[in-house]
CSV table of C-alpha atoms in Angstrom, one decimal:
chain,number,residue,atom,x,y,z
P,1,THR,CA,12.9,-22.7,-12.6
P,2,ASN,CA,16.2,-22.9,-14.6
P,3,GLU,CA,19.8,-21.8,-13.5
P,4,SER,CA,19.6,-18.4,-14.3
P,5,THR,CA,16.5,-17.5,-12.4
P,6,LYS,CA,18.2,-19.4,-9.2
P,7,LYS,CA,21.0,-17.1,-9.7
P,8,ILE,CA,19.1,-14.3,-10.0
P,9,LEU,CA,16.7,-15.1,-7.1
P,10,THR,CA,20.1,-15.6,-5.3
P,11,MET,CA,21.6,-12.2,-5.5
P,12,THR,CA,18.6,-10.7,-4.6
P,13,THR,CA,17.8,-12.4,-1.4
P,14,THR,CA,21.8,-11.9,-0.4
P,15,THR,CA,22.7,-8.5,-2.0
P,16,MET,CA,19.6,-6.1,-2.8
P,17,ARG,CA,18.1,-3.7,-0.3
P,18,SER,CA,14.4,-5.3,0.2
P,19,SER,CA,11.3,-4.6,0.9
P,20,HIS,CA,8.5,-7.4,-0.2
P,21,SER,CA,7.8,-4.9,-2.9
P,22,CYS,CA,11.8,-4.6,-4.3
P,23,VAL,CA,11.6,-8.5,-3.8
P,24,PHE,CA,8.4,-8.9,-6.2
P,25,ALA,CA,9.7,-6.7,-8.8
P,26,VAL,CA,12.6,-9.3,-9.2
P,27,VAL,CA,10.4,-12.3,-9.0
P,28,LEU,CA,8.6,-10.7,-12.0
P,29,LEU,CA,11.9,-9.7,-13.7
P,30,ALA,CA,13.4,-13.1,-13.3
P,31,LEU,CA,9.3,-14.7,-14.7
P,32,ALA,CA,9.8,-12.3,-17.9
P,33,ALA,CA,13.5,-13.5,-18.8
P,34,GLN,CA,12.0,-16.8,-19.0
P,35,GLY,CA,9.3,-16.0,-21.1
P,36,ALA,CA,6.1,-14.9,-19.3
P,37,GLN,CA,4.1,-12.9,-20.7
P,38,GLY,CA,1.4,-10.1,-19.6
P,39,PHE,CA,2.2,-11.4,-15.9
P,40,SER,CA,0.2,-9.1,-13.6
P,41,VAL,CA,0.0,-9.4,-9.4
P,42,THR,CA,-2.8,-11.2,-8.2
P,43,PRO,CA,-3.3,-12.9,-5.0
P,44,SER,CA,-1.9,-16.2,-6.3
P,45,THR,CA,1.5,-14.3,-6.5
P,46,THR,CA,1.7,-13.8,-3.2
P,47,LYS,CA,3.1,-17.4,-2.4
P,48,PHE,CA,6.3,-16.1,-3.1
P,49,ARG,CA,6.1,-14.1,0.1
P,50,PRO,CA,6.9,-16.7,2.6
P,51,THR,CA,10.1,-18.1,1.2
P,52,ILE,CA,11.9,-14.9,-0.4
P,53,LEU,CA,11.0,-12.6,2.5
P,54,ALA,CA,12.9,-14.9,5.1
P,55,ALA,CA,16.2,-13.1,4.2
P,56,ALA,CA,14.7,-9.5,3.4
P,57,ALA,CA,15.4,-6.7,5.4
P,58,GLN,CA,13.0,-5.5,8.0
P,59,GLU,CA,11.4,-2.0,6.1
P,60,TYR,CA,8.4,0.4,6.8
P,61,GLY,CA,5.1,-1.7,6.9
P,62,ASP,CA,6.7,-5.1,7.0
P,63,GLY,CA,4.7,-7.4,9.3
P,64,MET,CA,1.8,-4.7,9.9
P,65,ASP,CA,-1.6,-4.9,9.1
P,66,GLN,CA,-3.6,-1.6,8.3
P,67,GLU,CA,-5.0,-1.4,11.8
P,68,ALA,CA,-1.3,-1.9,13.2
P,69,MET,CA,0.3,1.2,11.2
P,70,MET,CA,-2.9,3.3,12.5
P,71,GLU,CA,-1.6,2.9,15.7
P,72,SER,CA,2.2,3.0,15.4
P,73,ASP,CA,2.4,6.0,12.6
P,74,MET,CA,2.9,9.5,14.7
P,75,LEU,CA,1.6,12.0,12.1
P,76,ILE,CA,2.9,15.8,12.1
P,77,VAL,CA,0.1,17.7,13.6
P,78,VAL,CA,0.1,21.5,11.9
P,79,ASP,CA,-2.4,24.6,12.5
P,80,GLY,CA,-4.1,25.9,9.5
P,81,ASN,CA,-0.9,27.6,7.9
P,82,ASP,CA,1.0,24.6,8.2
P,83,VAL,CA,3.1,25.5,11.0
P,84,VAL,CA,4.0,22.2,13.4
P,85,VAL,CA,2.6,22.0,16.6
P,86,HIS,CA,5.5,20.7,18.8
P,87,ASP,CA,3.2,20.1,21.7
P,88,VAL,CA,0.8,17.8,20.1
P,89,VAL,CA,1.1,14.4,18.6
P,90,ALA,CA,-1.4,12.2,17.5
P,91,SER,CA,-1.7,8.8,15.5
P,92,LYS,CA,-2.7,8.0,12.1
P,93,LYS,CA,-5.9,6.5,14.1
P,94,GLN,CA,-6.4,9.5,16.6
P,95,ALA,CA,-6.0,12.4,13.4
P,96,HIS,CA,-8.6,10.5,11.6
P,97,ALA,CA,-11.3,10.3,14.5
P,98,PHE,CA,-14.3,12.1,13.4
P,99,ASN,CA,-17.3,12.5,16.0
P,100,SER,CA,-19.3,15.2,17.5
P,101,GLU,CA,-16.3,16.3,19.8
P,102,GLN,CA,-13.8,16.1,17.1
P,103,PRO,CA,-16.0,16.6,14.2
P,104,ARG,CA,-13.2,17.3,11.6
P,105,GLY,CA,-10.2,15.2,13.2
P,106,ILE,CA,-6.7,16.5,13.8
P,107,ALA,CA,-5.1,18.7,11.1
P,108,HIS,CA,-2.0,16.9,10.1
P,109,ARG,CA,0.6,17.3,7.2
P,110,ALA,CA,-0.1,14.8,4.2
P,111,PHE,CA,1.0,14.3,0.4
P,112,SER,CA,-0.3,13.8,-2.5
P,113,PHE,CA,2.1,12.4,-5.0
P,114,PHE,CA,1.4,12.4,-8.7
P,115,LEU,CA,3.8,10.7,-11.1
P,116,PHE,CA,4.0,11.2,-14.8
P,117,ASN,CA,5.5,9.2,-17.5
P,118,LYS,CA,7.4,10.3,-21.0
P,119,ASN,CA,4.0,10.4,-22.5
P,120,ASN,CA,3.1,12.9,-20.1
P,121,GLU,CA,0.0,10.3,-18.8
P,122,MET,CA,-0.1,10.3,-14.7
P,123,LEU,CA,-0.2,7.4,-13.0
P,124,LEU,CA,-3.5,6.8,-11.3
P,125,THR,CA,-4.5,4.3,-8.5
P,126,ARG,CA,-7.6,2.7,-6.9
P,127,ARG,CA,-7.0,2.1,-3.2
P,128,ALA,CA,-7.9,-0.9,-1.7
P,129,ASP,CA,-11.4,-2.1,-0.3
P,130,SER,CA,-9.5,-3.4,2.8
P,131,LYS,CA,-7.8,0.2,3.6
P,132,ILE,CA,-9.7,1.8,6.6
P,133,THR,CA,-10.2,5.3,5.2
P,134,PHE,CA,-11.6,5.9,1.6
P,135,PRO,CA,-11.7,2.5,0.7
P,136,GLY,CA,-11.9,1.3,-3.4
P,137,VAL,CA,-11.8,5.1,-4.2
P,138,TRP,CA,-9.9,6.0,-7.4
P,139,THR,CA,-6.9,8.8,-6.4
P,140,ASN,CA,-3.4,9.8,-7.7
P,141,THR,CA,-0.5,7.6,-7.5
P,142,ALA,CA,0.1,8.2,-3.9
P,143,CYS,CA,-1.5,9.4,-1.1
P,144,SER,CA,0.2,9.5,2.6
P,145,HIS,CA,2.1,11.4,5.3
P,146,PRO,CA,5.2,12.4,6.4
P,147,ILE,CA,5.4,10.9,10.4
P,148,HIS,CA,7.8,11.2,13.2
P,149,GLY,CA,10.7,9.4,14.1
P,150,MET,CA,12.5,8.2,10.4
P,151,THR,CA,15.1,8.1,9.3
P,152,PRO,CA,16.1,10.2,6.8
P,153,ASN,CA,14.0,12.6,9.0
P,154,GLU,CA,10.4,13.8,7.5
P,155,VAL,CA,9.4,16.8,9.5
P,156,ASP,CA,9.9,19.8,7.6
P,157,GLU,CA,9.7,23.7,9.7
P,158,VAL,CA,7.8,26.0,7.2
P,159,PRO,CA,8.0,28.3,6.1
P,160,ALA,CA,12.2,27.9,6.4
P,161,ALA,CA,11.7,24.4,4.3
P,162,TYR,CA,10.0,26.2,1.4
P,163,PRO,CA,10.4,25.5,-1.3
P,164,ASN,CA,12.2,22.3,-1.1
P,165,PHE,CA,10.7,20.4,1.6
P,166,PRO,CA,13.3,17.6,1.9
P,167,GLY,CA,11.2,15.8,4.6
P,168,ILE,CA,8.2,15.2,2.9
P,169,LYS,CA,10.0,14.2,-0.6
P,170,HIS,CA,11.6,11.4,1.8
P,171,ALA,CA,8.2,10.5,3.4
P,172,SER,CA,7.1,10.1,-0.7
P,173,ILE,CA,9.8,7.8,-2.0
P,174,ARG,CA,9.0,6.0,1.5
P,175,LYS,CA,5.4,5.6,0.5
P,176,LEU,CA,5.7,5.0,-3.2
P,177,LYS,CA,8.4,1.9,-2.6
P,178,HIS,CA,5.6,0.3,0.3
P,179,GLU,CA,2.2,1.4,-1.7
P,180,LEU,CA,3.8,0.7,-5.4
P,181,GLY,CA,6.9,-1.3,-4.8
P,182,ILE,CA,8.3,1.6,-7.0
P,183,ASP,CA,12.3,1.0,-5.8
P,184,PRO,CA,13.7,4.5,-5.1
P,185,MET,CA,16.0,4.3,-8.0
P,186,TYR,CA,13.4,5.6,-10.1
P,187,VAL,CA,12.6,8.6,-7.2
P,188,PRO,CA,15.1,10.3,-7.5
P,189,HIS,CA,14.9,13.3,-4.3
P,190,ASP,CA,16.0,15.9,-6.6
P,191,GLY,CA,13.6,15.3,-9.2
P,192,ILE,CA,10.7,15.5,-6.9
P,193,GLN,CA,9.2,18.9,-7.6
P,194,PHE,CA,6.9,20.7,-4.9
P,195,ILE,CA,3.9,22.6,-6.8
P,196,SER,CA,1.1,23.6,-3.9
P,197,ARG,CA,-0.5,23.3,-0.8
P,198,PHE,CA,-3.9,22.6,-0.5
P,199,HIS,CA,-5.6,22.8,3.3
P,200,TYR,CA,-9.0,20.5,3.6
P,201,TRP,CA,-11.1,18.4,5.1
P,202,ALA,CA,-13.9,15.6,4.3
P,203,ALA,CA,-15.8,12.8,6.4
P,204,ASP,CA,-16.0,9.3,5.0
P,205,THR,CA,-19.5,9.2,4.3
P,206,LYS,CA,-19.3,7.1,1.1
P,207,THR,CA,-17.9,4.4,3.7
P,208,TYR,CA,-19.7,4.8,6.6
P,209,GLY,CA,-22.6,7.1,6.1
P,210,SER,CA,-23.7,10.0,7.9
P,211,GLU,CA,-22.5,9.4,11.7
P,212,THR,CA,-19.3,8.0,10.0
P,213,PRO,CA,-16.4,7.9,12.6
P,214,TRP,CA,-13.6,8.3,10.0
P,215,GLY,CA,-12.1,11.8,7.5
P,216,GLU,CA,-9.3,13.2,6.6
P,217,HIS,CA,-8.3,17.1,7.7
P,218,GLU,CA,-4.8,17.6,6.2
P,219,VAL,CA,-2.6,20.6,4.4
P,220,ASP,CA,-1.7,18.3,1.3
P,221,TYR,CA,1.5,18.7,0.1
P,222,VAL,CA,1.4,18.5,-3.8
P,223,LEU,CA,4.6,16.7,-5.5
P,224,PHE,CA,5.2,16.2,-9.1
P,225,LEU,CA,7.8,13.6,-10.4
P,226,HIS,CA,8.5,13.4,-14.3
P,227,CYS,CA,9.8,10.0,-15.7
P,228,LYS,CA,10.7,10.9,-18.6
P,229,ASP,CA,12.7,8.1,-19.7
P,230,VAL,CA,12.6,5.0,-17.6
P,231,GLU,CA,9.1,4.2,-16.7
P,232,PRO,CA,9.1,2.6,-13.2
P,233,VAL,CA,8.3,-1.0,-12.5
P,234,VAL,CA,5.2,-1.0,-10.1
P,235,VAL,CA,4.7,-4.0,-8.0
P,236,ALA,CA,1.5,-2.7,-6.3
P,237,ASN,CA,0.8,-4.1,-2.2
P,238,PRO,CA,-2.5,-5.2,-2.5
P,239,ASP,CA,-3.2,-3.9,1.1
P,240,GLU,CA,-3.1,-0.8,0.0
P,241,VAL,CA,-3.8,-0.4,-3.7
P,242,ASP,CA,-6.1,-2.5,-5.6
P,243,GLU,CA,-5.9,-1.3,-9.5
P,244,PHE,CA,-3.4,1.2,-11.1
P,245,LYS,CA,-3.1,2.7,-14.9
P,246,TYR,CA,-1.9,5.3,-16.8
P,247,VAL,CA,-4.3,8.2,-17.9
P,248,SER,CA,-4.3,10.9,-20.0
P,249,ILE,CA,-5.6,14.5,-18.9
P,250,GLU,CA,-8.5,13.5,-21.5
P,251,GLY,CA,-8.8,10.1,-20.2
P,252,LEU,CA,-9.0,11.4,-16.2
P,253,LYS,CA,-11.6,13.6,-17.4
P,254,GLU,CA,-13.6,11.1,-19.0
P,255,MET,CA,-13.3,8.7,-16.1
P,256,PHE,CA,-14.6,11.9,-14.5
P,257,GLU,CA,-18.1,12.1,-15.9
P,258,ASP,CA,-18.7,7.4,-15.3
P,259,PRO,CA,-21.0,7.9,-12.6
P,260,SER,CA,-20.1,4.2,-11.5
P,261,LEU,CA,-16.5,5.5,-10.3
P,262,THR,CA,-16.1,6.7,-6.7
P,263,TRP,CA,-13.1,9.4,-6.2
P,264,SER,CA,-11.0,10.7,-3.0
P,265,PRO,CA,-12.0,14.0,-2.1
P,266,TRP,CA,-8.8,15.3,-1.8
P,267,PHE,CA,-8.0,14.5,-5.5
P,268,ARG,CA,-10.9,16.4,-7.0
P,269,GLY,CA,-10.6,19.2,-5.1
P,270,ILE,CA,-6.7,19.4,-6.2
P,271,MET,CA,-7.7,19.0,-10.0
P,272,GLU,CA,-10.5,21.6,-9.8
P,273,GLY,CA,-8.3,23.4,-7.8
P,274,GLY,CA,-5.2,23.9,-10.5
P,275,ALA,CA,-3.8,20.5,-11.2
P,276,PHE,CA,-5.2,20.4,-14.8
P,277,ASP,CA,-3.7,23.5,-15.6
P,278,TRP,CA,-0.3,22.3,-13.9
P,279,TRP,CA,-0.3,19.1,-15.7
P,280,GLU,CA,-0.9,20.8,-19.2
P,281,ASP,CA,2.6,22.8,-18.3
P,282,LEU,CA,4.2,20.0,-17.1
P,283,ASP,CA,7.6,21.2,-18.2
P,284,ASN,CA,7.2,24.5,-16.6
P,285,SER,CA,5.8,22.9,-13.4
P,286,MET,CA,9.1,20.3,-13.1
P,287,ALA,CA,11.0,23.4,-13.9
P,288,GLY,CA,9.4,25.2,-10.7
P,289,LYS,CA,7.6,28.1,-12.3
P,290,ASN,CA,4.2,26.9,-11.0
P,291,THR,CA,5.1,26.6,-7.7
P,292,HIS,CA,3.5,28.9,-5.1
P,293,PRO,CA,4.2,29.2,-1.0
P,294,GLU,CA,0.3,29.8,-0.2
P,295,VAL,CA,-1.9,27.2,1.7
P,296,HIS,CA,-5.3,27.3,-0.5
P,297,PHE,CA,-8.2,25.8,1.2
P,298,PHE,CA,-11.6,24.1,0.6
P,299,ASP,CA,-14.3,22.8,1.7
P,300,PRO,CA,-15.4,18.9,0.5
P,301,PRO,CA,-18.6,18.5,-1.5
P,302,LYS,CA,-21.8,18.4,1.0
P,303,ASP,CA,-21.8,14.8,0.5
P,304,HIS,CA,-18.6,14.6,2.6
P,305,PHE,CA,-20.4,16.4,5.7
P,306,ALA,CA,-21.0,14.4,8.5
P,307,SER,CA,-24.4,14.5,10.8
P,308,TYR,CA,-21.9,16.2,13.1
P,309,ASN,CA,-20.4,19.1,10.6
P,310,ASP,CA,-21.1,22.0,10.0
């Protein structure tokens, strides 16, 4: 390592507000400055973690595996109209448990984030094969949940919070950093546009078969961000994302026709429920002209019904 690279890494560990993803981004920049070409995130790059992260600040997800986050994340339980049920708190594990006594899990709040670059292409991701629920499926940029006990607060009250929904936007900024290493500087809070909400459920039969113990039951917020000027640096967390790519509208439609690819049921439902139109009309969507307050319900495809589902 030359002296300029040492200086960059020293500045990183002493002055930067870091998670492992953010540190990885700086490491990549340092290597790029030395002339590295076509550098990509592979399991071998994780060798940087033990030494650099010693000085990094503890942030969401640090030192936690998928099982730990399933136990510790306390989700926002809602009714079918997205009103918070304050006297019920469920862990991520409890809310996603599907069985004959709880055939559709526990309804909770979630978001599906769609990030577009200057070419109006969407950042598409494939969930890590190590994920507990819906592993290995292609989906939108990031999919996760607002949770209780976070600072800034991630619990929005409806209908009062419409259409700004500051809490769920805070949650999306947190998860973009955790899953994709996208620094918050690329995700201005006031640049995120709420579009719509979908209420759906789906059993994870693709992974576990007809007796699956897992599924989703969410009121899912659709959030758009259009990065017209600077494309965010993406450093995927291998515990969350196995692949990512930017796709055009036509490119995504072609991927949908590929029988070898599997998709998250919420992403397919959102795209079929209006997202292609909102994408084609991206400027107006970002101006709020395609935003609406209704919560739209959809059932999953039949192949996402478990044996105990009606």
